[in-house]
mmCIF file with all atom_site columns, C-alpha atoms in Angstrom:
data_model
loop_
_atom_site.group_PDB
_atom_site.id
_atom_site.type_symbol
_atom_site.label_atom_id
_atom_site.label_alt_id
_atom_site.label_comp_id
_atom_site.label_asym_id
_atom_site.label_entity_id
_atom_site.label_seq_id
_atom_site.pdbx_PDB_ins_code
_atom_site.Cartn_x
_atom_site.Cartn_y
_atom_site.Cartn_z
_atom_site.occupancy
_atom_site.B_iso_or_equiv
_atom_site.pdbx_formal_charge
_atom_site.auth_seq_id
_atom_site.auth_comp_id
_atom_site.auth_asym_id
_atom_site.auth_atom_id
_atom_site.pdbx_PDB_model_num
ATOM 1   C CA . UNK A 1 1   ? -18.566 -9.074  -0.196  1.00 0.00 ? 204 UNK A CA 1
ATOM 2   C CA . UNK A 1 2   ? -19.175 -5.532  1.926   1.00 0.00 ? 205 UNK A CA 1
ATOM 3   C CA . UNK A 1 3   ? -19.147 -2.974  -0.264  1.00 0.00 ? 206 UNK A CA 1
ATOM 4   C CA . UNK A 1 4   ? -20.270 -0.542  1.611   1.00 0.00 ? 207 UNK A CA 1
ATOM 5   C CA . UNK A 1 5   ? -16.985 -0.639  3.209   1.00 0.00 ? 208 UNK A CA 1
ATOM 6   C CA . UNK A 1 6   ? -15.219 -0.943  -0.621  1.00 0.00 ? 209 UNK A CA 1
ATOM 7   C CA . UNK A 1 7   ? -16.370 1.985   -0.952  1.00 0.00 ? 210 UNK A CA 1
ATOM 8   C CA . UNK A 1 8   ? -14.803 3.855   1.993   1.00 0.00 ? 211 UNK A CA 1
ATOM 9   C CA . UNK A 1 9   ? -11.012 3.118   0.032   1.00 0.00 ? 212 UNK A CA 1
ATOM 10  C CA . UNK A 1 10  ? -9.628  5.738   -1.395  1.00 0.00 ? 213 UNK A CA 1
ATOM 11  C CA . UNK A 1 11  ? -8.566  3.761   -4.225  1.00 0.00 ? 214 UNK A CA 1
ATOM 12  C CA . UNK A 1 12  ? -11.835 2.779   -5.407  1.00 0.00 ? 215 UNK A CA 1
ATOM 13  C CA . UNK A 1 13  ? -13.837 7.067   -4.422  1.00 0.00 ? 216 UNK A CA 1
ATOM 14  C CA . UNK A 1 14  ? -14.622 7.432   -8.209  1.00 0.00 ? 217 UNK A CA 1
ATOM 15  C CA . UNK A 1 15  ? -16.370 4.128   -9.024  1.00 0.00 ? 218 UNK A CA 1
ATOM 16  C CA . UNK A 1 16  ? -19.628 4.011   -10.104 1.00 0.00 ? 219 UNK A CA 1
ATOM 17  C CA . UNK A 1 17  ? -21.453 1.341   -7.506  1.00 0.00 ? 220 UNK A CA 1
ATOM 18  C CA . UNK A 1 18  ? -21.667 -1.658  -10.451 1.00 0.00 ? 221 UNK A CA 1
ATOM 19  C CA . UNK A 1 19  ? -17.852 -0.628  -11.361 1.00 0.00 ? 222 UNK A CA 1
ATOM 20  C CA . UNK A 1 20  ? -17.547 -1.551  -7.580  1.00 0.00 ? 223 UNK A CA 1
ATOM 21  C CA . UNK A 1 21  ? -19.121 -4.804  -8.245  1.00 0.00 ? 224 UNK A CA 1
ATOM 22  C CA . UNK A 1 22  ? -16.982 -5.917  -10.871 1.00 0.00 ? 225 UNK A CA 1
ATOM 23  C CA . UNK A 1 23  ? -13.707 -5.051  -9.134  1.00 0.00 ? 226 UNK A CA 1
ATOM 24  C CA . UNK A 1 24  ? -15.122 -6.419  -5.513  1.00 0.00 ? 227 UNK A CA 1
ATOM 25  C CA . UNK A 1 25  ? -15.873 -9.908  -7.861  1.00 0.00 ? 228 UNK A CA 1
ATOM 26  C CA . UNK A 1 26  ? -11.647 -10.206 -7.975  1.00 0.00 ? 229 UNK A CA 1
ATOM 27  C CA . UNK A 1 27  ? -10.956 -9.518  -4.318  1.00 0.00 ? 230 UNK A CA 1
ATOM 28  C CA . UNK A 1 28  ? -9.811  -12.242 -2.306  1.00 0.00 ? 231 UNK A CA 1
ATOM 29  C CA . UNK A 1 29  ? -10.843 -12.144 1.035   1.00 0.00 ? 232 UNK A CA 1
ATOM 30  C CA . UNK A 1 30  ? -7.389  -13.413 4.130   1.00 0.00 ? 233 UNK A CA 1
ATOM 31  C CA . UNK A 1 31  ? -7.592  -13.718 7.437   1.00 0.00 ? 234 UNK A CA 1
ATOM 32  C CA . UNK A 1 32  ? -4.002  -13.116 9.337   1.00 0.00 ? 235 UNK A CA 1
ATOM 33  C CA . UNK A 1 33  ? -2.666  -13.696 13.252  1.00 0.00 ? 236 UNK A CA 1
ATOM 34  C CA . UNK A 1 34  ? -0.635  -11.083 15.199  1.00 0.00 ? 237 UNK A CA 1
ATOM 35  C CA . UNK A 1 35  ? 2.528   -10.739 13.980  1.00 0.00 ? 238 UNK A CA 1
ATOM 36  C CA . UNK A 1 36  ? 2.125   -11.901 10.586  1.00 0.00 ? 239 UNK A CA 1
ATOM 37  C CA . UNK A 1 37  ? 5.206   -10.492 8.215   1.00 0.00 ? 240 UNK A CA 1
ATOM 38  C CA . UNK A 1 38  ? 2.356   -9.921  5.446   1.00 0.00 ? 241 UNK A CA 1
ATOM 39  C CA . UNK A 1 39  ? 5.522   -7.507  2.917   1.00 0.00 ? 242 UNK A CA 1
ATOM 40  C CA . UNK A 1 40  ? 9.093   -8.075  3.260   1.00 0.00 ? 243 UNK A CA 1
ATOM 41  C CA . UNK A 1 41  ? 10.813  -5.355  1.518   1.00 0.00 ? 244 UNK A CA 1
ATOM 42  C CA . UNK A 1 42  ? 12.940  -5.995  -1.576  1.00 0.00 ? 245 UNK A CA 1
ATOM 43  C CA . UNK A 1 43  ? 10.234  -9.579  -1.981  1.00 0.00 ? 246 UNK A CA 1
ATOM 44  C CA . UNK A 1 44  ? 9.092   -9.096  -5.168  1.00 0.00 ? 247 UNK A CA 1
ATOM 45  C CA . UNK A 1 45  ? 4.950   -8.398  -5.058  1.00 0.00 ? 248 UNK A CA 1
ATOM 46  C CA . UNK A 1 46  ? 2.220   -8.883  -7.843  1.00 0.00 ? 249 UNK A CA 1
ATOM 47  C CA . UNK A 1 47  ? -0.665  -7.609  -5.646  1.00 0.00 ? 250 UNK A CA 1
ATOM 48  C CA . UNK A 1 48  ? -1.758  -5.171  -3.036  1.00 0.00 ? 251 UNK A CA 1
ATOM 49  C CA . UNK A 1 49  ? -3.939  -5.467  -0.067  1.00 0.00 ? 252 UNK A CA 1
ATOM 50  C CA . UNK A 1 50  ? -6.746  -3.815  1.390   1.00 0.00 ? 253 UNK A CA 1
ATOM 51  C CA . UNK A 1 51  ? -7.734  -4.108  5.266   1.00 0.00 ? 254 UNK A CA 1
ATOM 52  C CA . UNK A 1 52  ? -10.737 -5.322  6.160   1.00 0.00 ? 255 UNK A CA 1
ATOM 53  C CA . UNK A 1 53  ? -10.404 -5.687  9.852   1.00 0.00 ? 256 UNK A CA 1
ATOM 54  C CA . UNK A 1 54  ? -7.453  -4.659  12.076  1.00 0.00 ? 257 UNK A CA 1
ATOM 55  C CA . UNK A 1 55  ? -4.354  -2.862  11.760  1.00 0.00 ? 258 UNK A CA 1
ATOM 56  C CA . UNK A 1 56  ? -0.451  -3.393  9.753   1.00 0.00 ? 259 UNK A CA 1
ATOM 57  C CA . UNK A 1 57  ? 2.941   -1.259  10.655  1.00 0.00 ? 260 UNK A CA 1
ATOM 58  C CA . UNK A 1 58  ? 4.432   -0.544  7.276   1.00 0.00 ? 261 UNK A CA 1
ATOM 59  C CA . UNK A 1 59  ? 8.274   -0.051  8.496   1.00 0.00 ? 262 UNK A CA 1
ATOM 60  C CA . UNK A 1 60  ? 11.663  -0.088  7.142   1.00 0.00 ? 263 UNK A CA 1
ATOM 61  C CA . UNK A 1 61  ? 15.067  -0.990  7.408   1.00 0.00 ? 264 UNK A CA 1
ATOM 62  C CA . UNK A 1 62  ? 17.509  1.541   8.159   1.00 0.00 ? 265 UNK A CA 1
ATOM 63  C CA . UNK A 1 63  ? 21.071  1.156   8.107   1.00 0.00 ? 266 UNK A CA 1
ATOM 64  C CA . UNK A 1 64  ? 23.647  2.415   10.900  1.00 0.00 ? 267 UNK A CA 1
ATOM 65  C CA . UNK A 1 65  ? 26.165  4.770   9.593   1.00 0.00 ? 268 UNK A CA 1
ATOM 66  C CA . UNK A 1 66  ? 28.944  1.341   9.324   1.00 0.00 ? 269 UNK A CA 1
ATOM 67  C CA . UNK A 1 67  ? 26.572  -0.684  7.190   1.00 0.00 ? 270 UNK A CA 1
ATOM 68  C CA . UNK A 1 68  ? 26.174  -4.082  9.549   1.00 0.00 ? 271 UNK A CA 1
ATOM 69  C CA . UNK A 1 69  ? 23.389  -3.683  11.826  1.00 0.00 ? 272 UNK A CA 1
ATOM 70  C CA . UNK A 1 70  ? 19.818  -2.475  10.416  1.00 0.00 ? 273 UNK A CA 1
ATOM 71  C CA . UNK A 1 71  ? 17.133  -1.819  12.215  1.00 0.00 ? 274 UNK A CA 1
ATOM 72  C CA . UNK A 1 72  ? 13.566  -1.460  11.664  1.00 0.00 ? 275 UNK A CA 1
ATOM 73  C CA . UNK A 1 73  ? 11.935  1.941   11.754  1.00 0.00 ? 276 UNK A CA 1
ATOM 74  C CA . UNK A 1 74  ? 7.796   2.658   11.685  1.00 0.00 ? 277 UNK A CA 1
ATOM 75  C CA . UNK A 1 75  ? 6.688   5.193   9.696   1.00 0.00 ? 278 UNK A CA 1
ATOM 76  C CA . UNK A 1 76  ? 2.839   4.220   9.779   1.00 0.00 ? 279 UNK A CA 1
ATOM 77  C CA . UNK A 1 77  ? -0.018  2.533   11.492  1.00 0.00 ? 280 UNK A CA 1
ATOM 78  C CA . UNK A 1 78  ? -2.607  1.197   9.241   1.00 0.00 ? 281 UNK A CA 1
ATOM 79  C CA . UNK A 1 79  ? -6.123  0.316   10.488  1.00 0.00 ? 282 UNK A CA 1
ATOM 80  C CA . UNK A 1 80  ? -9.028  -0.761  8.950   1.00 0.00 ? 283 UNK A CA 1
ATOM 81  C CA . UNK A 1 81  ? -11.229 1.719   10.503  1.00 0.00 ? 284 UNK A CA 1
ATOM 82  C CA . UNK A 1 82  ? -10.089 4.292   7.859   1.00 0.00 ? 285 UNK A CA 1
ATOM 83  C CA . UNK A 1 83  ? -10.218 1.526   5.302   1.00 0.00 ? 286 UNK A CA 1
ATOM 84  C CA . UNK A 1 84  ? -6.272  1.166   3.879   1.00 0.00 ? 287 UNK A CA 1
ATOM 85  C CA . UNK A 1 85  ? -4.646  -0.008  1.804   1.00 0.00 ? 288 UNK A CA 1
ATOM 86  C CA . UNK A 1 86  ? -0.597  -1.123  0.903   1.00 0.00 ? 289 UNK A CA 1
ATOM 87  C CA . UNK A 1 87  ? 1.183   -2.864  -1.476  1.00 0.00 ? 290 UNK A CA 1
ATOM 88  C CA . UNK A 1 88  ? -0.257  -0.979  -4.575  1.00 0.00 ? 291 UNK A CA 1
ATOM 89  C CA . UNK A 1 89  ? 2.622   -0.539  -6.428  1.00 0.00 ? 292 UNK A CA 1
ATOM 90  C CA . UNK A 1 90  ? 2.111   -4.746  -6.514  1.00 0.00 ? 293 UNK A CA 1
ATOM 91  C CA . UNK A 1 91  ? -0.684  -3.740  -8.937  1.00 0.00 ? 294 UNK A CA 1
ATOM 92  C CA . UNK A 1 92  ? 0.792   -2.615  -11.939 1.00 0.00 ? 295 UNK A CA 1
ATOM 93  C CA . UNK A 1 93  ? 2.839   -5.505  -11.924 1.00 0.00 ? 296 UNK A CA 1
ATOM 94  C CA . UNK A 1 94  ? 6.112   -7.913  -10.414 1.00 0.00 ? 297 UNK A CA 1
ATOM 95  C CA . UNK A 1 95  ? 7.521   -4.821  -8.421  1.00 0.00 ? 298 UNK A CA 1
ATOM 96  C CA . UNK A 1 96  ? 10.323  -5.021  -5.913  1.00 0.00 ? 299 UNK A CA 1
ATOM 97  C CA . UNK A 1 97  ? 8.555   -4.250  -2.428  1.00 0.00 ? 300 UNK A CA 1
ATOM 98  C CA . UNK A 1 98  ? 9.304   -0.438  -0.879  1.00 0.00 ? 301 UNK A CA 1
ATOM 99  C CA . UNK A 1 99  ? 9.057   -1.485  3.167   1.00 0.00 ? 302 UNK A CA 1
ATOM 100 C CA . UNK A 1 100 ? 7.600   -4.147  5.191   1.00 0.00 ? 303 UNK A CA 1
ATOM 101 C CA . UNK A 1 101 ? 4.189   -4.894  6.797   1.00 0.00 ? 304 UNK A CA 1
ATOM 102 C CA . UNK A 1 102 ? 3.109   -6.774  9.866   1.00 0.00 ? 305 UNK A CA 1
ATOM 103 C CA . UNK A 1 103 ? 0.594   -7.235  11.265  1.00 0.00 ? 306 UNK A CA 1
ATOM 104 C CA . UNK A 1 104 ? -0.111  -5.567  15.089  1.00 0.00 ? 307 UNK A CA 1
ATOM 105 C CA . UNK A 1 105 ? -3.120  -7.315  15.187  1.00 0.00 ? 308 UNK A CA 1
ATOM 106 C CA . UNK A 1 106 ? -5.177  -10.536 14.275  1.00 0.00 ? 309 UNK A CA 1
ATOM 107 C CA . UNK A 1 107 ? -7.709  -9.496  11.231  1.00 0.00 ? 310 UNK A CA 1
ATOM 108 C CA . UNK A 1 108 ? -8.760  -9.897  7.906   1.00 0.00 ? 311 UNK A CA 1
ATOM 109 C CA . UNK A 1 109 ? -7.590  -8.104  3.901   1.00 0.00 ? 312 UNK A CA 1
ATOM 110 C CA . UNK A 1 110 ? -8.618  -8.268  0.608   1.00 0.00 ? 313 UNK A CA 1
ATOM 111 C CA . UNK A 1 111 ? -6.672  -8.686  -2.156  1.00 0.00 ? 314 UNK A CA 1
ATOM 112 C CA . UNK A 1 112 ? -6.020  -7.723  -5.444  1.00 0.00 ? 315 UNK A CA 1
ATOM 113 C CA . UNK A 1 113 ? -4.173  -9.916  -7.473  1.00 0.00 ? 316 UNK A CA 1
ATOM 114 C CA . UNK A 1 114 ? -2.007  -8.081  -10.451 1.00 0.00 ? 317 UNK A CA 1
ATOM 115 C CA . UNK A 1 115 ? -3.959  -10.599 -13.241 1.00 0.00 ? 318 UNK A CA 1
ATOM 116 C CA . UNK A 1 116 ? -7.543  -9.545  -11.599 1.00 0.00 ? 319 UNK A CA 1
ATOM 117 C CA . UNK A 1 117 ? -6.830  -6.129  -12.136 1.00 0.00 ? 320 UNK A CA 1
ATOM 118 C CA . UNK A 1 118 ? -5.364  -6.986  -15.470 1.00 0.00 ? 321 UNK A CA 1
ATOM 119 C CA . UNK A 1 119 ? -8.475  -8.626  -17.023 1.00 0.00 ? 322 UNK A CA 1
ATOM 120 C CA . UNK A 1 120 ? -10.815 -6.253  -15.760 1.00 0.00 ? 323 UNK A CA 1
ATOM 121 C CA . UNK A 1 121 ? -8.768  -3.512  -17.167 1.00 0.00 ? 324 UNK A CA 1
ATOM 122 C CA . UNK A 1 122 ? -8.991  -4.815  -20.475 1.00 0.00 ? 325 UNK A CA 1
ATOM 123 C CA . UNK A 1 123 ? -12.425 -6.173  -19.815 1.00 0.00 ? 326 UNK A CA 1
ATOM 124 C CA . UNK A 1 124 ? -13.240 -2.262  -18.337 1.00 0.00 ? 327 UNK A CA 1
ATOM 125 C CA . UNK A 1 125 ? -10.614 -0.150  -19.245 1.00 0.00 ? 328 UNK A CA 1
ATOM 126 C CA . UNK A 1 126 ? -12.885 2.933   -17.351 1.00 0.00 ? 329 UNK A CA 1
ATOM 127 C CA . UNK A 1 127 ? -12.547 0.932   -14.318 1.00 0.00 ? 330 UNK A CA 1
ATOM 128 C CA . UNK A 1 128 ? -8.861  0.769   -14.982 1.00 0.00 ? 331 UNK A CA 1
ATOM 129 C CA . UNK A 1 129 ? -8.212  3.738   -15.734 1.00 0.00 ? 332 UNK A CA 1
ATOM 130 C CA . UNK A 1 130 ? -9.876  5.745   -12.803 1.00 0.00 ? 333 UNK A CA 1
ATOM 131 C CA . UNK A 1 131 ? -7.682  2.788   -10.594 1.00 0.00 ? 334 UNK A CA 1
ATOM 132 C CA . UNK A 1 132 ? -4.639  3.952   -12.305 1.00 0.00 ? 335 UNK A CA 1
ATOM 133 C CA . UNK A 1 133 ? -5.149  7.791   -11.457 1.00 0.00 ? 336 UNK A CA 1
ATOM 134 C CA . UNK A 1 134 ? -5.618  7.275   -8.152  1.00 0.00 ? 337 UNK A CA 1
ATOM 135 C CA . UNK A 1 135 ? -2.375  5.084   -7.531  1.00 0.00 ? 338 UNK A CA 1
ATOM 136 C CA . UNK A 1 136 ? -0.804  7.829   -9.744  1.00 0.00 ? 339 UNK A CA 1
ATOM 137 C CA . UNK A 1 137 ? -1.526  10.189  -7.654  1.00 0.00 ? 340 UNK A CA 1
ATOM 138 C CA . UNK A 1 138 ? -0.835  8.612   -4.029  1.00 0.00 ? 341 UNK A CA 1
ATOM 139 C CA . UNK A 1 139 ? 2.278   7.961   -5.724  1.00 0.00 ? 342 UNK A CA 1
ATOM 140 C CA . UNK A 1 140 ? 3.376   11.655  -6.989  1.00 0.00 ? 343 UNK A CA 1
ATOM 141 C CA . UNK A 1 141 ? 2.384   12.390  -2.877  1.00 0.00 ? 344 UNK A CA 1
ATOM 142 C CA . UNK A 1 142 ? 4.548   10.217  -1.699  1.00 0.00 ? 345 UNK A CA 1
ATOM 143 C CA . UNK A 1 143 ? 7.526   11.444  -4.399  1.00 0.00 ? 346 UNK A CA 1
ATOM 144 C CA . UNK A 1 144 ? 6.261   14.784  -3.456  1.00 0.00 ? 347 UNK A CA 1
ATOM 145 C CA . UNK A 1 145 ? 6.899   14.708  0.299   1.00 0.00 ? 348 UNK A CA 1
ATOM 146 C CA . UNK A 1 146 ? 10.472  12.667  -0.094  1.00 0.00 ? 349 UNK A CA 1
ATOM 147 C CA . UNK A 1 147 ? 11.360  15.313  -2.455  1.00 0.00 ? 350 UNK A CA 1
ATOM 148 C CA . UNK A 1 148 ? 10.571  17.447  0.487   1.00 0.00 ? 351 UNK A CA 1
ATOM 149 C CA . UNK A 1 149 ? 12.288  15.426  3.022   1.00 0.00 ? 352 UNK A CA 1
ATOM 150 C CA . UNK A 1 150 ? 16.005  15.471  0.940   1.00 0.00 ? 353 UNK A CA 1
ATOM 151 C CA . UNK A 1 151 ? 16.013  18.797  0.736   1.00 0.00 ? 354 UNK A CA 1
ATOM 152 C CA . UNK A 1 152 ? 15.551  18.987  4.536   1.00 0.00 ? 355 UNK A CA 1
ATOM 153 C CA . UNK A 1 153 ? 18.007  16.204  5.107   1.00 0.00 ? 356 UNK A CA 1
ATOM 154 C CA . UNK A 1 154 ? 20.419  17.943  2.999   1.00 0.00 ? 357 UNK A CA 1
ATOM 155 C CA . UNK A 1 155 ? 20.055  21.429  4.248   1.00 0.00 ? 358 UNK A CA 1
ATOM 156 C CA . UNK A 1 156 ? 20.769  19.814  7.708   1.00 0.00 ? 359 UNK A CA 1
ATOM 157 C CA . UNK A 1 157 ? 23.880  17.380  6.172   1.00 0.00 ? 360 UNK A CA 1
ATOM 158 C CA . UNK A 1 158 ? 25.512  21.403  4.886   1.00 0.00 ? 361 UNK A CA 1
ATOM 159 C CA . UNK A 1 159 ? 24.790  22.949  8.127   1.00 0.00 ? 362 UNK A CA 1
ATOM 160 C CA . UNK A 1 160 ? 26.540  20.205  10.351  1.00 0.00 ? 363 UNK A CA 1
ATOM 161 C CA . UNK A 1 161 ? 29.146  20.214  7.382   1.00 0.00 ? 364 UNK A CA 1
ATOM 162 C CA . UNK A 1 162 ? 29.420  23.811  7.769   1.00 0.00 ? 365 UNK A CA 1
ATOM 163 C CA . UNK A 1 163 ? 30.799  23.799  12.364  1.00 0.00 ? 366 UNK A CA 1
#
């Protein structure tokens, strides 16, 4: 297990070396191929992923005006060089996925399952609390950005309807 890499992961930044070892012992390394679908929007998931090698694209299905045609809109590319992770809401339990994740390259990722996280949180509450705080802060940032986007879209719609 590459503890030096895992320490770079934002989710684990507050963990001590021993706490990181505890988490690392519960991660499973998995390989993926270019164009593999790692997560599908609206499916139920109960794990999160940490990119160890490679790149993935995160996208959402966007409905067109007539709601018949949907396009896949890419929002971000995640890279192992940045120790990116995704699907963290799945760590909280069986949750509906809010986006798609497709492999842009061949690579590897660490899988962290809810059942393993919950086992750690029960045996080592301080680790569970630290990880939950990081997830909460990330979700709060996403919510703030979403609120700003909704405000901008609402403002644009108001102006468009006035004309």
